[in-house]
JSON list of C-alpha atoms in Angstrom, two decimals:
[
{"chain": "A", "resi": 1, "resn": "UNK", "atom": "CA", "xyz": [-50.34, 41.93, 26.43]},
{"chain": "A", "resi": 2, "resn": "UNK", "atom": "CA", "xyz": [-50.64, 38.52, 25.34]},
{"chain": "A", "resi": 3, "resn": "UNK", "atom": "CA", "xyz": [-49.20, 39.51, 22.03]},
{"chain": "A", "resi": 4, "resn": "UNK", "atom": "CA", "xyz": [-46.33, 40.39, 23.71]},
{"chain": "A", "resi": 5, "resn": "UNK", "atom": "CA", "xyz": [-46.06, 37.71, 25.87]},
{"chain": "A", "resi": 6, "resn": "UNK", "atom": "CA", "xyz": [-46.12, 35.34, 22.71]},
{"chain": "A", "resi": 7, "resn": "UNK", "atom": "CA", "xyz": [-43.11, 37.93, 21.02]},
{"chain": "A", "resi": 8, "resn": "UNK", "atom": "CA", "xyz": [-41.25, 37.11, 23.58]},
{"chain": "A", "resi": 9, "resn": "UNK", "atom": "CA", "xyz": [-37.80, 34.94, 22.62]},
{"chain": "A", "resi": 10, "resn": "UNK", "atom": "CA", "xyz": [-37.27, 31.47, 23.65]},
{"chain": "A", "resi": 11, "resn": "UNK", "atom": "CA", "xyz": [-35.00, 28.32, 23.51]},
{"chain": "A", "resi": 12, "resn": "UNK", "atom": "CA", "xyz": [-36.40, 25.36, 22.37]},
{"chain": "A", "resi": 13, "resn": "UNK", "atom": "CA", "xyz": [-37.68, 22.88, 25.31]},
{"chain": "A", "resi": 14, "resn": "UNK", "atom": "CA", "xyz": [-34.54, 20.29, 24.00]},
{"chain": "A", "resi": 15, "resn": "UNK", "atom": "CA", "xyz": [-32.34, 22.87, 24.34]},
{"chain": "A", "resi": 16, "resn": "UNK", "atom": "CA", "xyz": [-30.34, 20.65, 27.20]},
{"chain": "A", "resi": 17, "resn": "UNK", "atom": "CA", "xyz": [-30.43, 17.74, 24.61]},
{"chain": "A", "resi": 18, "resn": "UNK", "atom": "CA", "xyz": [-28.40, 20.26, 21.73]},
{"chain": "A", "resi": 19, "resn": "UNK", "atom": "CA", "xyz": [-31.19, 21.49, 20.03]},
{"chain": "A", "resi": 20, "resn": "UNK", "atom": "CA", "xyz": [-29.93, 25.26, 19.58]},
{"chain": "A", "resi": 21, "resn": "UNK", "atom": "CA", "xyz": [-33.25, 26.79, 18.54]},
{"chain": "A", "resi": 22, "resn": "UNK", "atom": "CA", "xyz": [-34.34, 30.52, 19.69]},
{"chain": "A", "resi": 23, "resn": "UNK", "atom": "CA", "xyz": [-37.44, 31.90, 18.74]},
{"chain": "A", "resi": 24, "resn": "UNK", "atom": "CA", "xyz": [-40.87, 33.63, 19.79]},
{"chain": "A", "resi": 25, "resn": "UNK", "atom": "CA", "xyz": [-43.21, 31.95, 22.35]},
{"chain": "A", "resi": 26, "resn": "UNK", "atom": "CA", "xyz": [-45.61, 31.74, 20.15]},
{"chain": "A", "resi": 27, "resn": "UNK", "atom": "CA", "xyz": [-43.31, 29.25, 17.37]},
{"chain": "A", "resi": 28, "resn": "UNK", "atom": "CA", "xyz": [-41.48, 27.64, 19.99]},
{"chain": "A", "resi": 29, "resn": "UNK", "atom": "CA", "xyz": [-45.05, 24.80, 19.99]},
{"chain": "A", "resi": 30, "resn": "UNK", "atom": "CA", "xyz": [-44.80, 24.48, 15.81]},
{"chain": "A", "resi": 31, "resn": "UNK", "atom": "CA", "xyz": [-41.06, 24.31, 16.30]},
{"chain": "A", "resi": 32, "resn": "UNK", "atom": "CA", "xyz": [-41.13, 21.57, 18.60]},
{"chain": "A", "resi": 33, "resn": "UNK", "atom": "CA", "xyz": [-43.73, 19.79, 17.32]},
{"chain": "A", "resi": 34, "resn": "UNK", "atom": "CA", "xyz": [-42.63, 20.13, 13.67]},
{"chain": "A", "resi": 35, "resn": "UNK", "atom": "CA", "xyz": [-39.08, 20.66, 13.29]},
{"chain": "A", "resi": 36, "resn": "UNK", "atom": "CA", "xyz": [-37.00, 20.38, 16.21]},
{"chain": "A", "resi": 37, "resn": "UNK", "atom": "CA", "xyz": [-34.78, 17.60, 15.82]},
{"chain": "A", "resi": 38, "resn": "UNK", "atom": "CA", "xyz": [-34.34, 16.42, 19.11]},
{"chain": "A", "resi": 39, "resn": "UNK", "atom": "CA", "xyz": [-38.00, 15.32, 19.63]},
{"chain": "A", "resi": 40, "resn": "UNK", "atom": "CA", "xyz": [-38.04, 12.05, 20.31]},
{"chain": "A", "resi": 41, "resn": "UNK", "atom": "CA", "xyz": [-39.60, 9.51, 17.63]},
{"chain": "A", "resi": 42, "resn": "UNK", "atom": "CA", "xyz": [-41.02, 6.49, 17.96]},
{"chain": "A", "resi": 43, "resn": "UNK", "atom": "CA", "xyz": [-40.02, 3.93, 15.11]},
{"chain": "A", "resi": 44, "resn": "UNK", "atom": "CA", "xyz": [-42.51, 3.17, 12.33]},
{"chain": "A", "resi": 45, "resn": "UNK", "atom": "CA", "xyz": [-41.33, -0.45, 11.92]},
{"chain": "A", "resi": 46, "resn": "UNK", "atom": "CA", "xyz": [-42.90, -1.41, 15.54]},
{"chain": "A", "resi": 47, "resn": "UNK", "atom": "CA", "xyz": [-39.49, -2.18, 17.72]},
{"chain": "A", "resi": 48, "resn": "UNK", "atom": "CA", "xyz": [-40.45, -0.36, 20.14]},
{"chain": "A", "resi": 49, "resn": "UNK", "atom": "CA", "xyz": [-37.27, 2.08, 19.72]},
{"chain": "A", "resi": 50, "resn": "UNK", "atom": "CA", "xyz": [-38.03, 6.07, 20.29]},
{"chain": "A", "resi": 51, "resn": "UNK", "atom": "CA", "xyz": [-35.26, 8.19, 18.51]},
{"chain": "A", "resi": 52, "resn": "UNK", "atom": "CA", "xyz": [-34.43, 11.34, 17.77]},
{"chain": "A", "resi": 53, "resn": "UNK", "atom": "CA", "xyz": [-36.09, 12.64, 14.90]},
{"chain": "A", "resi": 54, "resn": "UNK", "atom": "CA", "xyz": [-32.55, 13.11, 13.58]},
{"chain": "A", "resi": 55, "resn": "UNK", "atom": "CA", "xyz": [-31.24, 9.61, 13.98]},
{"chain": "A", "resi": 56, "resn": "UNK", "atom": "CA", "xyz": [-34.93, 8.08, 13.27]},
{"chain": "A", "resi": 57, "resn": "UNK", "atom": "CA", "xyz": [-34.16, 7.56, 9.76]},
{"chain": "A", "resi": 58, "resn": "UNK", "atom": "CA", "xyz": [-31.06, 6.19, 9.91]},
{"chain": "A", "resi": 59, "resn": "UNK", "atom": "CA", "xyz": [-32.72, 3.80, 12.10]},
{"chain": "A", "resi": 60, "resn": "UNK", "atom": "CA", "xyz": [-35.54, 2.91, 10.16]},
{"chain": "A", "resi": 61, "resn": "UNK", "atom": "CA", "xyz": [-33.13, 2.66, 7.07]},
{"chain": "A", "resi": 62, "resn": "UNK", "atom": "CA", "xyz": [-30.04, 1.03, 8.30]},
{"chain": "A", "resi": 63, "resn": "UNK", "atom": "CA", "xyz": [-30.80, -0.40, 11.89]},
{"chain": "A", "resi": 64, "resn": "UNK", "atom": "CA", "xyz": [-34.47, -1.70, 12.97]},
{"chain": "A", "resi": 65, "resn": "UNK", "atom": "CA", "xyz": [-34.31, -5.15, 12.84]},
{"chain": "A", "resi": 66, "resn": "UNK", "atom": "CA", "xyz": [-38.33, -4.67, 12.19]},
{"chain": "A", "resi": 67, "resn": "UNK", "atom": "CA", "xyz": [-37.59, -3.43, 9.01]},
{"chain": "A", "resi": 68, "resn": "UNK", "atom": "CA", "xyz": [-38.86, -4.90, 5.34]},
{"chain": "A", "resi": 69, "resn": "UNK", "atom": "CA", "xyz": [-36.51, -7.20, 4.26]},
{"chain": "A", "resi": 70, "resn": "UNK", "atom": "CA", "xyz": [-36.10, -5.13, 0.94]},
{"chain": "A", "resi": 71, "resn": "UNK", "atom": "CA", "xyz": [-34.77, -2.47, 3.05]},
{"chain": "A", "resi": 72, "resn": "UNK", "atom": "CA", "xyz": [-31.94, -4.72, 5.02]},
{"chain": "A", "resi": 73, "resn": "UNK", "atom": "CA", "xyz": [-31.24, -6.00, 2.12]},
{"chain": "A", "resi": 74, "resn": "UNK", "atom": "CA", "xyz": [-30.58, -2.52, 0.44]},
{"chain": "A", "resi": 75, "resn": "UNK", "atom": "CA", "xyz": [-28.33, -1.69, 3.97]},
{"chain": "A", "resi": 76, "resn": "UNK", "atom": "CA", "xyz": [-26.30, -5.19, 3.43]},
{"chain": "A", "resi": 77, "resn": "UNK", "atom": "CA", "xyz": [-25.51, -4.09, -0.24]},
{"chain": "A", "resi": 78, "resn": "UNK", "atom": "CA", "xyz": [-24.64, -0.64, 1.14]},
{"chain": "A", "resi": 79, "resn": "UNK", "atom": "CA", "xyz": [-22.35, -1.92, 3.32]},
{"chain": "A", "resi": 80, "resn": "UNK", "atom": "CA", "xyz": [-20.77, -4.41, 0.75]},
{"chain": "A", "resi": 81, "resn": "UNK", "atom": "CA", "xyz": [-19.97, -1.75, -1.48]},
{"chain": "A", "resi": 82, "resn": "UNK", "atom": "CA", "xyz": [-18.64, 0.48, 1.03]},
{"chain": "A", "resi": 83, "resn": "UNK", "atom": "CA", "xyz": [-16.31, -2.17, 2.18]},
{"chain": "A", "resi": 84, "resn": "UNK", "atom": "CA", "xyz": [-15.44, -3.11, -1.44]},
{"chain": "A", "resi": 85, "resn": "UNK", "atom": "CA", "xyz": [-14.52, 0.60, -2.01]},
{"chain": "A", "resi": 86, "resn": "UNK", "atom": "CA", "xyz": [-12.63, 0.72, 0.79]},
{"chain": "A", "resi": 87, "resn": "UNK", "atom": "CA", "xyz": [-10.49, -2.32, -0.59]},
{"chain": "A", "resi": 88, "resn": "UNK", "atom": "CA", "xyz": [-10.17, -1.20, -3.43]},
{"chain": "A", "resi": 89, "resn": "UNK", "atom": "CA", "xyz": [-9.38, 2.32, -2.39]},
{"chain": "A", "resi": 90, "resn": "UNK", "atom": "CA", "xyz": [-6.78, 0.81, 0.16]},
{"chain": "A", "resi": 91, "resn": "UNK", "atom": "CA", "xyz": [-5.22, -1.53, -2.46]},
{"chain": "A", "resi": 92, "resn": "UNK", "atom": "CA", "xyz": [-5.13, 0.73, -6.00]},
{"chain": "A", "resi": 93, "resn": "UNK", "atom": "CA", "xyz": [-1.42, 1.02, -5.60]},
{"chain": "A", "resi": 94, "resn": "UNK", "atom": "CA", "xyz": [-1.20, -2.39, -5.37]},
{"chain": "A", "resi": 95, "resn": "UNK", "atom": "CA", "xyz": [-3.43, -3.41, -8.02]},
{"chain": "A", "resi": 96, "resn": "UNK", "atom": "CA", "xyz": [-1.74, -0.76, -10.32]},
{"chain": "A", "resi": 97, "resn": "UNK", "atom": "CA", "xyz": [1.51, -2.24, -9.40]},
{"chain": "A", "resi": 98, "resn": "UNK", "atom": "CA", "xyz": [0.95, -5.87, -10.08]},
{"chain": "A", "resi": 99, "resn": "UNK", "atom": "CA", "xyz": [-1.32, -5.03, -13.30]},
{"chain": "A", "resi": 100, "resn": "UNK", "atom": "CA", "xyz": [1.62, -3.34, -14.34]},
{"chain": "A", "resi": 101, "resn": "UNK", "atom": "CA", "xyz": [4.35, -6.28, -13.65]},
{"chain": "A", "resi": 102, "resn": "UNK", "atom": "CA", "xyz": [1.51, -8.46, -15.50]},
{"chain": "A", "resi": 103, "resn": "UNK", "atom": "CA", "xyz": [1.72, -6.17, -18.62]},
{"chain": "A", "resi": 104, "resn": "UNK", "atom": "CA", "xyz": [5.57, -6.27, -18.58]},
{"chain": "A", "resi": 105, "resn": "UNK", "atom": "CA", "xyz": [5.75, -10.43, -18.06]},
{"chain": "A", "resi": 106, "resn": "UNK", "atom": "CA", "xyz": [2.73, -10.60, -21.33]},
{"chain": "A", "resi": 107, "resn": "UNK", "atom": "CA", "xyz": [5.56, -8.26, -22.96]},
{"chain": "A", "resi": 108, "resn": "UNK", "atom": "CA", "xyz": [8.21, -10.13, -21.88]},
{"chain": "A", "resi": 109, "resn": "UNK", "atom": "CA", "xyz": [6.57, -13.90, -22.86]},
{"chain": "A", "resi": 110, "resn": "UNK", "atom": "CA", "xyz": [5.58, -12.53, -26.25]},
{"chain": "A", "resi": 111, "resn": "UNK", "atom": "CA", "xyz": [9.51, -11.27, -27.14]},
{"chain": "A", "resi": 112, "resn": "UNK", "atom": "CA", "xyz": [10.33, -14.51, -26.09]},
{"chain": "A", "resi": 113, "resn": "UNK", "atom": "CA", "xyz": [7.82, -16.70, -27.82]},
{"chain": "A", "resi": 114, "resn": "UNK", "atom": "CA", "xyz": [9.36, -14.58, -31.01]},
{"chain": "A", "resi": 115, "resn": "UNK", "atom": "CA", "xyz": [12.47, -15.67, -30.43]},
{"chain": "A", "resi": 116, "resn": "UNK", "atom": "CA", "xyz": [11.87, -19.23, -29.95]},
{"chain": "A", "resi": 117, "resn": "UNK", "atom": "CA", "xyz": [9.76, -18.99, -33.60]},
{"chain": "A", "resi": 118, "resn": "UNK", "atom": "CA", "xyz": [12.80, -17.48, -35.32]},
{"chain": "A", "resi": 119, "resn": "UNK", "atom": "CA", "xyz": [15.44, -19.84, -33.31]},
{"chain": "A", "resi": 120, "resn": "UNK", "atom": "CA", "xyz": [12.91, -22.74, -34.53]},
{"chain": "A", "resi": 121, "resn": "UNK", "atom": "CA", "xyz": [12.88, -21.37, -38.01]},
{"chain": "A", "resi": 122, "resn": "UNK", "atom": "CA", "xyz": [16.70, -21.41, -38.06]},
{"chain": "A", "resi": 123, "resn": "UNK", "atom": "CA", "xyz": [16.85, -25.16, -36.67]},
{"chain": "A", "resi": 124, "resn": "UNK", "atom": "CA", "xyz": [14.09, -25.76, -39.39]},
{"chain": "A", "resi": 125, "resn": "UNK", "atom": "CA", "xyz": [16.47, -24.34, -42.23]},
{"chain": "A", "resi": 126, "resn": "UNK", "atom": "CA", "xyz": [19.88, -26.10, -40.46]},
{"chain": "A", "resi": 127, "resn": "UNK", "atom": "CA", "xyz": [17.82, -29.33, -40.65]},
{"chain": "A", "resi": 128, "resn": "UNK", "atom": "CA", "xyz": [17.00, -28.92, -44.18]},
{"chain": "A", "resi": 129, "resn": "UNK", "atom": "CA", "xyz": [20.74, -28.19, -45.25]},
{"chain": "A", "resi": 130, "resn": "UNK", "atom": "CA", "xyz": [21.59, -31.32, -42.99]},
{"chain": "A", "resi": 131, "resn": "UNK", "atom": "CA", "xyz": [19.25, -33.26, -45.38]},
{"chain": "A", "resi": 132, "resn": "UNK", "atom": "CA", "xyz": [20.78, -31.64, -48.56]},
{"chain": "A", "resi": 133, "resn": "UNK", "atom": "CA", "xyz": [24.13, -32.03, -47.72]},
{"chain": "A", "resi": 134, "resn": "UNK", "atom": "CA", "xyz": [23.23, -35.96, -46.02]},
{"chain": "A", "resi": 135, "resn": "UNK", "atom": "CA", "xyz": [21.71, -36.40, -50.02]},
{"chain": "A", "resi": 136, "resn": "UNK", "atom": "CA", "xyz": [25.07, -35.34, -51.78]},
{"chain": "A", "resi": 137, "resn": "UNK", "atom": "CA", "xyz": [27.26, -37.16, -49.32]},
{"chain": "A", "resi": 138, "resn": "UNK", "atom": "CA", "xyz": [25.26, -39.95, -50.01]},
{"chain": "A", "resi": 139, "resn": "UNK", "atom": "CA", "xyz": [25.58, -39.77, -53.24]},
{"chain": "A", "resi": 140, "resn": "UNK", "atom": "CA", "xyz": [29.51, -39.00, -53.03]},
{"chain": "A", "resi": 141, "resn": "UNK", "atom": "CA", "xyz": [29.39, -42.15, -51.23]},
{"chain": "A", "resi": 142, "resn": "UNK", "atom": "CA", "xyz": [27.79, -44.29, -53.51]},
{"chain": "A", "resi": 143, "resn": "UNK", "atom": "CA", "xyz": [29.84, -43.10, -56.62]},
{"chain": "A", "resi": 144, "resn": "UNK", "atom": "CA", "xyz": [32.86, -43.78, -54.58]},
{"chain": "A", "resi": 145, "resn": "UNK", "atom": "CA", "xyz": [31.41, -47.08, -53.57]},
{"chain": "A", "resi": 146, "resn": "UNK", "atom": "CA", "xyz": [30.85, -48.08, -57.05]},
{"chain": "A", "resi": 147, "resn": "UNK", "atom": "CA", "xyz": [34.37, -46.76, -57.95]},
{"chain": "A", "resi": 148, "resn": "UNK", "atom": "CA", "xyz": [36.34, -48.41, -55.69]},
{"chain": "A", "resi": 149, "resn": "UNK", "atom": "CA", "xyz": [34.27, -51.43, -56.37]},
{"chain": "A", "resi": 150, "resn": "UNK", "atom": "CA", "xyz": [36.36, -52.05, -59.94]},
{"chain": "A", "resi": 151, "resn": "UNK", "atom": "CA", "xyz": [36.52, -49.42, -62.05]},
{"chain": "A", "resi": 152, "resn": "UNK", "atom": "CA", "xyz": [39.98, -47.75, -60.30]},
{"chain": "A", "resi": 153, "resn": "UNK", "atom": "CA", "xyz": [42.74, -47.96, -62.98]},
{"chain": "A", "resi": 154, "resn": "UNK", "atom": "CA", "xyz": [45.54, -50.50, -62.81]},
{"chain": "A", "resi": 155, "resn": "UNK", "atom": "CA", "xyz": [48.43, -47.90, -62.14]},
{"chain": "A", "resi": 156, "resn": "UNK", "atom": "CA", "xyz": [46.00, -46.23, -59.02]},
{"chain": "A", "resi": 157, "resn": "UNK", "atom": "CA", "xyz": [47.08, -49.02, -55.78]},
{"chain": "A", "resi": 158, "resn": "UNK", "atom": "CA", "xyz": [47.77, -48.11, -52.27]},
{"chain": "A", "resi": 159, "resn": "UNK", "atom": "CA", "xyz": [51.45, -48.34, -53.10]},
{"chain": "A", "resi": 160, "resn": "UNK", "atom": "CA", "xyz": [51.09, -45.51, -55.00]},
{"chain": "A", "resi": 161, "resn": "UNK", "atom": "CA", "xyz": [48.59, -43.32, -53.90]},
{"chain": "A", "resi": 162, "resn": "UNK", "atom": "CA", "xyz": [50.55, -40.06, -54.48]},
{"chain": "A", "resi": 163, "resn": "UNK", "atom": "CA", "xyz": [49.88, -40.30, -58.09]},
{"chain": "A", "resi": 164, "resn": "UNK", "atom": "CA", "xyz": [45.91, -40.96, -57.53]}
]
């Protein structure tokens, strides 16, 4: 008989705390002493706190303030990353946007940096024919200078300057 007493089916003692467990009598002791995950836990760390043995781990990872300071510090870079992935998550179509306007104003700045080297290049080669032409009219004037200076014929005055 107590074979069958210990075959007979059970909930688990937390069943009121959401544990949904059903099983023989004679588990339900390994079960709750083992597995179930509504036993509560008291933390490793010392604070005192009894959880769950579901949420004890999150608490010793993330939450006792008892905890090695490796371990907050792991949980603080956690968190930073989460929140930087969130960002970034929440602003890609932003960042896409303006990398893209960026690309198109470097595109823009470089077609017109080309055009100021050839418009510079052309001012460069106007200056130069300036020069040229500033030699010869020099030149031109200096002949003419010279010229008019005494060596104009006698028959080439201002009275007649239709025959000149």
């Amino acid at each position: 008989e107590r074979g069958k007493v210990l075959e007979l089916k059970v909930h688990c003692l937390n069943s009121v705390k959401g544990c949904d467990w059903v099983g023989e009598l004679g588990d339900q002791e390994r079960h709750f002493t083992n597995k179930c995950q509504y036993v509560e836990k008291v933390c490793h760390y010392g604070c005192g706190g009894k959880y769950p043995r579901f949420l004890l781990h999150t608490h010793e990872q993330d939450e006792c303030p008892e905890r090695p300071v490796e371990m907050k510090m792991a949980t603080f870079t956690k968190q930073i990353m989460e929140k930087f992935c969130t960002l970034e998550t929440k602003h890609e179509r932003e960042i896409i946007s303006l990398n893209k306007k960026l690309t198109d104003q470097q595109e823009r700045h470089k077609m017109e940096k080309n055009e100021l080297q050839k418009q510079q290049m052309e001012n460069n080669e106007l200056q130069r024919q300036q020069a040229d032409d500033m030699s010869l009219l020099k030149r031109d004037l200096s002949l003419l200078t010279s010229h008019v200076k005494g060596e104009i014929p006698q028959w080439c005055y201002p009275s007649v300057s239709s025959v000149c």
